[in-house]
């Protein structure tokens, strides 16, 4: 879970707690020079078609906001939601289609794998990146078997997520389901 530490006379700090495979918990901290005030709207920009439109499903609003900001910094348009039902509604009702989904596994309304299976059963070939703190190897295998394209841990460098998004939304690259 991410949280912003109370401001000190110096800088702010973003801390992310992560549990590894041995169930040991450790924290990663990043210095934050200022608190951003230009947070993306949950129903943010409608993407022009020359910019990839990314749907982010993350139940923790502060984490969703940080993820959305990093994706927007890389030049993508972002819409985020905090529950599976909301994600499904946006996927069905957004006037400009999404190009990729970034999703946590554990969200209100069910497990992300349920969403991935339903989407794949409907023939949806959108690339899916799982961004989670889940470290159980069996869960990881099951998620990959659902047809996701990338599995990243929360706390991975933002550049890694941005690189996966660039690669999976690049129309010049043939993806496994479009070959």
Coordinates of N, CA, C and O in Angstrom, one line a residue, residues 23-172:
X23 N 7.4 -14.1 2.0 CA 6.5 -13.3 2.8 C 7.1 -12.3 3.8 O 6.6 -11.9 4.8
X24 N 8.4 -11.9 3.5 CA 9.1 -10.8 4.2 C 8.6 -9.5 3.6 O 8.4 -9.4 2.4
X25 N 8.3 -8.6 4.4 CA 7.8 -7.3 4.0 C 9.0 -6.3 4.0 O 9.7 -6.2 5.0
X26 N 9.1 -5.5 2.9 CA 10.1 -4.5 2.9 C 9.5 -3.3 2.2 O 8.4 -3.3 1.6
X27 N 10.1 -2.1 2.5 CA 9.5 -0.9 2.0 C 10.5 -0.2 1.0 O 11.7 -0.3 1.2
X28 N 10.0 0.4 0.0 CA 10.8 1.2 -1.0 C 10.3 2.6 -0.8 O 9.1 2.9 -0.7
X29 N 11.2 3.5 -0.7 CA 10.9 4.9 -0.5 C 11.5 5.8 -1.6 O 12.6 5.5 -2.0
X30 N 10.7 6.7 -2.1 CA 11.2 7.7 -3.0 C 11.0 9.1 -2.5 O 9.9 9.4 -1.9
X31 N 12.0 9.9 -2.6 CA 11.8 11.3 -2.2 C 10.9 12.0 -3.2 O 10.9 11.8 -4.4
X32 N 10.0 12.9 -2.6 CA 9.1 13.7 -3.4 C 9.4 15.1 -3.1 O 9.2 15.5 -1.9
X33 N 9.7 15.9 -4.1 CA 10.1 17.3 -3.8 C 8.9 18.2 -3.6 O 9.0 19.2 -2.9
X34 N 7.8 17.8 -4.2 CA 6.5 18.6 -4.0 C 5.3 17.7 -4.2 O 5.4 16.7 -4.8
X35 N 4.2 18.1 -3.7 CA 3.0 17.4 -3.9 C 2.3 17.9 -5.1 O 2.0 19.1 -5.3
X36 N 2.1 17.0 -6.1 CA 1.4 17.5 -7.3 C 0.0 17.9 -7.1 O -0.7 17.4 -6.2
X37 N -0.4 18.9 -7.8 CA -1.8 19.4 -7.7 C -2.6 19.2 -9.0 O -3.8 19.4 -9.0
X38 N -1.9 18.7 -10.0 CA -2.6 18.6 -11.3 C -2.9 17.1 -11.6 O -2.6 16.5 -12.6
X39 N -3.6 16.5 -10.6 CA -4.0 15.1 -10.7 C -4.9 14.9 -11.9 O -5.8 15.7 -12.2
X40 N -4.8 13.7 -12.6 CA -5.7 13.5 -13.7 C -7.1 13.2 -13.2 O -7.3 12.7 -12.1
X41 N -8.1 13.6 -14.0 CA -9.5 13.3 -13.6 C -9.7 11.8 -13.9 O -9.2 11.2 -14.7
X42 N -10.7 11.3 -13.1 CA -11.0 9.9 -13.3 C -11.6 9.7 -14.6 O -11.5 8.6 -15.2
X43 N -12.3 10.6 -15.2 CA -12.9 10.5 -16.5 C -12.1 11.4 -17.4 O -12.6 12.2 -18.2
X44 N -10.8 11.3 -17.3 CA -9.9 12.2 -18.0 C -10.1 12.2 -19.5 O -10.9 11.6 -20.0
X45 N -9.1 12.9 -20.1 CA -9.1 13.2 -21.5 C -9.6 12.1 -22.4 O -9.2 10.9 -22.1
X46 N -10.3 12.4 -23.4 CA -10.6 11.5 -24.4 C -9.4 11.5 -25.4 O -9.0 12.6 -25.8
X47 N -8.9 10.4 -25.7 CA -7.6 10.3 -26.4 C -7.8 10.6 -27.9 O -8.7 10.0 -28.5
X48 N -7.0 11.6 -28.4 CA -7.0 11.7 -29.8 C -6.4 10.3 -30.4 O -5.7 9.7 -29.7
X49 N -6.8 10.0 -31.6 CA -6.4 8.6 -32.0 C -4.9 8.5 -32.4 O -4.5 7.4 -32.6
X50 N -4.2 9.5 -32.3 CA -2.7 9.3 -32.5 C -2.0 9.1 -31.2 O -0.8 8.9 -31.1
X51 N -2.7 9.1 -30.1 CA -2.2 8.9 -28.7 C -2.9 7.6 -28.2 O -4.1 7.6 -28.2
X52 N -2.1 6.7 -27.7 CA -2.7 5.5 -27.1 C -3.5 5.8 -25.9 O -3.1 6.6 -25.1
X53 N -4.7 5.2 -25.8 CA -5.6 5.5 -24.6 C -5.5 4.3 -23.7 O -5.9 3.1 -24.1
X54 N -5.1 4.5 -22.5 CA -4.8 3.4 -21.5 C -5.9 3.4 -20.4 O -6.2 4.4 -19.9
X55 N -6.5 2.2 -20.1 CA -7.4 2.1 -19.0 C -6.6 1.5 -17.8 O -6.0 0.4 -18.0
X56 N -6.6 2.2 -16.7 CA -6.0 1.7 -15.5 C -7.0 1.3 -14.5 O -7.9 2.1 -14.2
X57 N -6.9 0.1 -14.0 CA -7.8 -0.5 -13.0 C -7.0 -0.7 -11.7 O -6.1 -1.5 -11.7
X58 N -7.2 0.2 -10.7 CA -6.5 0.2 -9.4 C -7.4 0.7 -8.4 O -8.0 1.8 -8.5
X59 N -7.7 -0.1 -7.3 CA -8.6 0.2 -6.3 C -8.2 1.3 -5.3 O -9.0 2.0 -4.7
X60 N -6.9 1.5 -5.2 CA -6.4 2.5 -4.2 C -6.2 3.8 -5.0 O -5.3 3.9 -5.9
X61 N -6.9 4.8 -4.7 CA -7.0 6.1 -5.4 C -5.6 6.7 -5.5 O -5.2 7.2 -6.6
X62 N -4.9 6.7 -4.4 CA -3.5 7.4 -4.5 C -2.6 6.7 -5.4 O -1.8 7.3 -6.1
X63 N -2.6 5.3 -5.4 CA -1.8 4.5 -6.3 C -2.3 4.7 -7.7 O -1.4 4.9 -8.6
X64 N -3.6 4.7 -8.0 CA -4.1 4.9 -9.3 C -3.7 6.3 -9.9 O -3.3 6.4 -11.1
X65 N -3.7 7.3 -9.0 CA -3.2 8.6 -9.5 C -1.8 8.6 -9.8 O -1.4 9.2 -10.9
X66 N -0.9 8.0 -9.0 CA 0.5 7.9 -9.4 C 0.8 7.2 -10.7 O 1.5 7.6 -11.5
X67 N 0.1 6.1 -10.8 CA 0.2 5.3 -12.1 C -0.2 6.1 -13.3 O 0.5 6.2 -14.3
X68 N -1.4 6.8 -13.2 CA -1.9 7.6 -14.3 C -0.9 8.7 -14.6 O -0.7 9.0 -15.8
X69 N -0.4 9.4 -13.6 CA 0.6 10.4 -13.9 C 1.8 9.9 -14.6 O 2.3 10.6 -15.6
X70 N 2.3 8.8 -14.2 CA 3.5 8.2 -14.9 C 3.2 7.9 -16.4 O 4.0 8.0 -17.3
X71 N 2.0 7.3 -16.6 CA 1.6 6.9 -18.0 C 1.4 8.2 -18.8 O 1.9 8.3 -19.9
X72 N 0.8 9.2 -18.2 CA 0.6 10.5 -18.9 C 1.9 11.2 -19.3 O 2.1 11.7 -20.3
X73 N 2.9 11.1 -18.3 CA 4.2 11.7 -18.6 C 4.9 11.0 -19.8 O 5.7 11.6 -20.4
X74 N 4.6 9.8 -20.1 CA 5.1 9.1 -21.2 C 4.4 9.4 -22.5 O 4.7 8.9 -23.6
X75 N 3.4 10.3 -22.4 CA 2.7 10.7 -23.6 C 1.4 10.0 -24.0 O 0.8 10.2 -25.0
X76 N 0.9 9.2 -23.0 CA -0.4 8.5 -23.3 C -1.5 9.1 -22.6 O -1.4 9.9 -21.6
X77 N -2.7 8.9 -23.1 CA -4.0 9.3 -22.5 C -4.4 8.2 -21.5 O -4.3 7.0 -21.8
X78 N -4.9 8.6 -20.3 CA -5.3 7.7 -19.3 C -6.7 7.9 -18.8 O -7.1 9.1 -18.5
X79 N -7.4 6.8 -18.6 CA -8.7 6.8 -17.9 C -8.5 5.8 -16.8 O -8.0 4.7 -17.1
X80 N -8.9 6.1 -15.5 CA -8.7 5.1 -14.5 C -10.0 4.9 -13.8 O -10.9 5.7 -13.8
X81 N -10.1 3.7 -13.2 CA -11.3 3.3 -12.4 C -10.8 2.4 -11.3 O -9.7 2.0 -11.2
X82 N -11.7 2.3 -10.3 CA -11.3 1.6 -9.0 C -12.0 0.3 -8.8 O -11.8 -0.3 -7.7
X83 N -12.9 -0.2 -9.7 CA -13.6 -1.4 -9.5 C -13.8 -2.1 -10.8 O -13.8 -1.5 -11.9
X84 N -13.9 -3.4 -10.8 CA -14.1 -4.2 -12.0 C -15.3 -3.8 -12.8 O -15.3 -3.7 -14.0
X85 N -16.4 -3.6 -12.1 CA -17.7 -3.3 -12.8 C -17.5 -1.9 -13.5 O -18.0 -1.8 -14.7
X86 N -16.8 -1.0 -12.9 CA -16.5 0.3 -13.6 C -15.6 0.1 -14.8 O -15.9 0.7 -15.8
X87 N -14.6 -0.7 -14.7 CA -13.8 -1.0 -15.8 C -14.5 -1.6 -17.0 O -14.4 -1.2 -18.1
X88 N -15.4 -2.6 -16.7 CA -16.2 -3.2 -17.7 C -17.1 -2.2 -18.4 O -17.3 -2.2 -19.6
X89 N -17.7 -1.3 -17.6 CA -18.6 -0.3 -18.1 C -17.8 0.6 -19.1 O -18.3 1.0 -20.2
X90 N -16.6 1.1 -18.6 CA -15.8 2.0 -19.4 C -15.4 1.3 -20.7 O -15.4 1.9 -21.8
X91 N -15.0 0.0 -20.6 CA -14.6 -0.7 -21.8 C -15.7 -0.8 -22.9 O -15.5 -0.8 -24.1
X92 N -17.0 -1.0 -22.4 CA -18.1 -1.1 -23.3 C -18.7 0.2 -23.8 O -19.2 0.3 -24.8
X93 N -18.5 1.3 -23.0 CA -19.2 2.6 -23.2 C -18.3 3.8 -23.6 O -18.9 4.8 -23.8
X94 N -17.0 3.6 -23.6 CA -16.2 4.8 -23.9 C -16.2 5.0 -25.4 O -16.0 4.1 -26.2
X95 N -16.5 6.3 -25.9 CA -16.6 6.6 -27.3 C -15.3 6.2 -28.1 O -15.4 5.8 -29.2
X96 N -14.1 6.5 -27.5 CA -12.9 6.2 -28.2 C -12.3 4.9 -27.5 O -12.1 4.9 -26.3
X97 N -12.1 3.9 -28.3 CA -11.6 2.6 -27.6 C -10.3 2.7 -26.9 O -9.5 3.6 -27.3
X98 N -10.1 1.9 -26.0 CA -8.8 1.8 -25.3 C -7.9 0.9 -26.1 O -8.3 0.1 -26.9
X99 N -6.6 1.2 -25.9 CA -5.5 0.5 -26.6 C -4.8 -0.5 -25.7 O -4.1 -1.4 -26.2
X100 N -5.0 -0.4 -24.4 CA -4.3 -1.3 -23.5 C -4.9 -1.1 -22.1 O -5.5 -0.1 -21.8
X101 N -4.8 -2.2 -21.3 CA -5.3 -2.2 -19.9 C -4.2 -2.4 -19.0 O -3.4 -3.3 -19.2
X102 N -4.0 -1.6 -17.9 CA -3.1 -1.8 -16.8 C -4.0 -2.1 -15.6 O -4.9 -1.3 -15.3
X103 N -3.8 -3.3 -15.0 CA -4.7 -3.7 -13.9 C -4.0 -4.3 -12.7 O -3.1 -5.0 -12.9
X104 N -4.6 -3.9 -11.6 CA -4.2 -4.6 -10.3 C -5.0 -6.0 -10.3 O -5.9 -6.1 -11.1
X105 N -4.6 -6.9 -9.5 CA -5.3 -8.2 -9.4 C -6.4 -8.1 -8.4 O -7.5 -8.7 -8.7
X106 N -6.2 -7.5 -7.3 CA -7.2 -7.5 -6.2 C -7.9 -6.2 -6.2 O -7.4 -5.2 -5.7
X107 N -9.2 -6.2 -6.6 CA -10.0 -5.0 -6.7 C -11.4 -5.3 -6.2 O -11.8 -6.4 -6.3
X108 N -12.1 -4.2 -5.8 CA -13.5 -4.5 -5.5 C -14.3 -5.0 -6.7 O -14.1 -4.7 -7.8
X109 N -15.2 -6.0 -6.4 CA -16.0 -6.6 -7.4 C -15.4 -7.9 -7.9 O -16.0 -8.5 -8.8
X110 N -14.3 -8.3 -7.4 CA -13.7 -9.6 -7.8 C -12.2 -9.5 -8.1 O -11.6 -8.4 -8.0
X111 N -11.7 -10.6 -8.5 CA -10.3 -10.8 -8.8 C -10.1 -10.3 -10.3 O -10.9 -10.6 -11.1
X112 N -8.9 -9.7 -10.6 CA -8.6 -9.3 -11.9 C -8.7 -10.4 -12.9 O -9.0 -10.2 -14.1
X113 N -8.3 -11.6 -12.5 CA -8.3 -12.8 -13.4 C -9.7 -13.0 -13.9 O -9.9 -13.4 -15.1
X114 N -10.7 -12.8 -13.2 CA -12.1 -12.9 -13.6 C -12.4 -12.0 -14.8 O -13.0 -12.4 -15.8
X115 N -11.9 -10.7 -14.6 CA -12.1 -9.8 -15.7 C -11.3 -10.2 -17.0 O -11.8 -10.2 -18.1
X116 N -10.1 -10.6 -16.8 CA -9.2 -11.0 -17.9 C -9.9 -12.2 -18.7 O -9.9 -12.2 -19.9
X117 N -10.4 -13.2 -17.9 CA -11.0 -14.3 -18.6 C -12.3 -13.9 -19.4 O -12.5 -14.4 -20.5
X118 N -13.1 -13.0 -18.7 CA -14.3 -12.6 -19.4 C -14.0 -11.8 -20.7 O -14.6 -12.0 -21.8
X119 N -12.9 -10.9 -20.6 CA -12.5 -10.2 -21.8 C -12.0 -11.1 -22.9 O -12.4 -11.0 -24.1
X120 N -11.2 -12.1 -22.6 CA -10.7 -13.0 -23.6 C -11.8 -13.9 -24.1 O -11.8 -14.1 -25.3
X121 N -12.7 -14.3 -23.3 CA -13.9 -15.1 -23.8 C -14.7 -14.3 -24.8 O -15.3 -14.9 -25.7
X122 N -14.8 -13.0 -24.6 CA -15.5 -12.1 -25.6 C -14.8 -11.8 -26.8 O -15.2 -11.1 -27.7
X123 N -13.5 -12.3 -26.9 CA -12.7 -12.1 -28.1 C -11.9 -10.8 -28.0 O -11.3 -10.3 -29.0
X124 N -11.8 -10.2 -26.8 CA -11.1 -8.9 -26.6 C -9.6 -9.3 -26.7 O -9.1 -10.1 -25.9
X125 N -8.9 -8.6 -27.6 CA -7.4 -8.9 -27.7 C -6.6 -7.7 -27.2 O -5.4 -7.6 -27.5
X126 N -7.2 -6.8 -26.5 CA -6.4 -5.7 -25.9 C -5.2 -6.2 -25.1 O -5.4 -7.2 -24.3
X127 N -4.1 -5.6 -25.2 CA -3.0 -6.0 -24.4 C -3.3 -5.7 -22.9 O -4.0 -4.7 -22.6
X128 N -2.9 -6.6 -22.0 CA -3.2 -6.4 -20.6 C -1.8 -6.5 -19.8 O -1.1 -7.4 -20.0
X129 N -1.6 -5.4 -19.0 CA -0.4 -5.4 -18.1 C -1.0 -5.5 -16.7 O -1.8 -4.7 -16.3
X130 N -0.5 -6.5 -16.0 CA -0.9 -6.6 -14.6 C 0.2 -5.9 -13.8 O 1.4 -6.2 -13.9
X131 N -0.2 -5.0 -12.9 CA 0.7 -4.3 -12.0 C 0.2 -4.5 -10.6 O -0.9 -4.0 -10.2
X132 N 0.9 -5.4 -9.9 CA 0.4 -5.9 -8.6 C 1.5 -6.1 -7.6 O 2.6 -6.1 -7.9
X133 N 1.1 -6.3 -6.3 CA 2.0 -6.6 -5.3 C 1.9 -8.2 -5.0 O 2.6 -8.7 -4.1
X134 N 1.1 -8.9 -5.8 CA 1.0 -10.3 -5.6 C 2.3 -11.0 -6.0 O 2.8 -10.8 -7.1
X135 N 2.8 -11.9 -5.1 CA 4.1 -12.6 -5.4 C 3.9 -14.1 -5.4 O 4.9 -14.8 -5.6
X136 N 2.7 -14.6 -5.2 CA 2.6 -16.1 -5.1 C 2.8 -16.6 -6.5 O 2.1 -16.3 -7.5
X137 N 3.8 -17.6 -6.7 CA 4.1 -18.1 -8.0 C 2.9 -18.8 -8.7 O 2.8 -18.7 -9.9
X138 N 2.1 -19.5 -7.9 CA 0.9 -20.1 -8.5 C -0.1 -19.1 -9.1 O -0.6 -19.2 -10.2
X139 N -0.3 -18.0 -8.4 CA -1.1 -16.9 -8.8 C -0.5 -16.3 -10.1 O -1.2 -16.0 -11.1
X140 N 0.8 -16.1 -10.1 CA 1.5 -15.5 -11.2 C 1.3 -16.4 -12.5 O 0.9 -15.9 -13.5
X141 N 1.4 -17.7 -12.3 CA 1.2 -18.6 -13.5 C -0.2 -18.5 -13.9 O -0.5 -18.5 -15.1
X142 N -1.2 -18.6 -13.0 CA -2.6 -18.5 -13.4 C -2.9 -17.2 -14.1 O -3.7 -17.2 -15.1
X143 N -2.4 -16.1 -13.7 CA -2.6 -14.8 -14.4 C -2.0 -14.9 -15.8 O -2.7 -14.4 -16.7
X144 N -0.8 -15.4 -15.9 CA -0.2 -15.4 -17.2 C -1.0 -16.4 -18.1 O -1.2 -16.1 -19.3
X145 N -1.6 -17.4 -17.6 CA -2.4 -18.4 -18.3 C -3.7 -17.7 -18.8 O -4.4 -18.2 -19.7
X146 N -4.1 -16.6 -18.1 CA -5.3 -15.9 -18.6 C -5.1 -15.1 -19.8 O -6.1 -14.5 -20.4
X147 N -3.9 -15.0 -20.3 CA -3.6 -14.3 -21.5 C -3.1 -12.9 -21.3 O -3.3 -12.1 -22.2
X148 N -2.6 -12.6 -20.2 CA -2.0 -11.2 -20.0 C -0.7 -11.1 -20.8 O -0.1 -12.1 -21.1
X149 N -0.3 -9.9 -21.0 CA 0.9 -9.7 -21.8 C 2.1 -9.3 -21.0 O 3.3 -9.6 -21.5
X150 N 2.0 -8.8 -19.8 CA 3.1 -8.5 -19.0 C 2.7 -8.5 -17.5 O 1.5 -8.2 -17.2
X151 N 3.6 -8.9 -16.6 CA 3.3 -9.0 -15.2 C 4.4 -8.2 -14.5 O 5.6 -8.5 -14.5
X152 N 4.0 -7.1 -13.9 CA 4.9 -6.2 -13.2 C 4.5 -6.1 -11.7 O 3.4 -6.1 -11.4
X153 N 5.6 -5.9 -10.9 CA 5.3 -5.7 -9.5 C 5.2 -4.2 -9.2 O 5.9 -3.4 -9.8
X154 N 4.3 -3.8 -8.3 CA 4.2 -2.4 -7.8 C 5.5 -2.1 -7.2 O 6.1 -2.9 -6.5
X155 N 6.1 -1.0 -7.5 CA 7.4 -0.6 -7.1 C 8.4 -0.8 -8.2 O 9.6 -0.4 -8.1
X156 N 8.0 -1.4 -9.4 CA 8.9 -1.4 -10.5 C 9.1 0.0 -11.0 O 8.3 0.8 -10.8
X157 N 10.3 0.3 -11.6 CA 10.5 1.6 -12.1 C 9.4 2.0 -13.1 O 9.0 1.2 -13.9
X158 N 9.0 3.3 -13.0 CA 7.9 3.7 -14.0 C 8.4 3.6 -15.4 O 7.5 3.3 -16.3
X159 N 9.7 3.7 -15.7 CA 10.2 3.5 -17.0 C 9.9 2.1 -17.6 O 9.7 1.9 -18.8
X160 N 9.9 1.1 -16.7 CA 9.6 -0.3 -17.1 C 8.1 -0.4 -17.6 O 7.8 -0.9 -18.7
X161 N 7.2 0.2 -16.8 CA 5.8 0.2 -17.2 C 5.6 1.0 -18.5 O 4.9 0.5 -19.5
X162 N 6.3 2.1 -18.6 CA 6.2 2.9 -19.8 C 6.7 2.2 -21.1 O 6.1 2.2 -22.1
X163 N 7.8 1.5 -20.9 CA 8.4 0.7 -22.0 C 7.4 -0.4 -22.5 O 7.2 -0.6 -23.7
X164 N 6.8 -1.1 -21.5 CA 5.8 -2.2 -21.9 C 4.7 -1.5 -22.6 O 4.2 -2.1 -23.6
X165 N 4.2 -0.4 -22.1 CA 3.0 0.2 -22.8 C 3.4 0.6 -24.2 O 2.7 0.4 -25.2
X166 N 4.6 1.3 -24.4 CA 5.1 1.7 -25.7 C 5.1 0.5 -26.7 O 4.7 0.5 -27.8
X167 N 5.7 -0.6 -26.2 CA 5.9 -1.8 -27.0 C 4.6 -2.5 -27.4 O 4.4 -2.9 -28.5
X168 N 3.7 -2.5 -26.4 CA 2.4 -3.2 -26.6 C 1.4 -2.4 -27.4 O 0.4 -2.9 -28.0
X169 N 1.6 -1.1 -27.5 CA 0.7 -0.2 -28.3 C 1.3 0.2 -29.6 O 0.6 0.9 -30.4
X170 N 2.5 -0.2 -29.9 CA 3.2 0.2 -31.1 C 2.5 -0.6 -32.3 O 2.6 -1.8 -32.3
X171 N 1.9 0.1 -33.2 CA 1.1 -0.6 -34.3 C 2.1 -1.2 -35.3 O 1.7 -2.1 -36.1
X172 N 3.4 -0.9 -35.2 CA 4.3 -1.5 -36.2 C 4.8 -2.9 -35.7 O 5.4 -3.6 -36.4

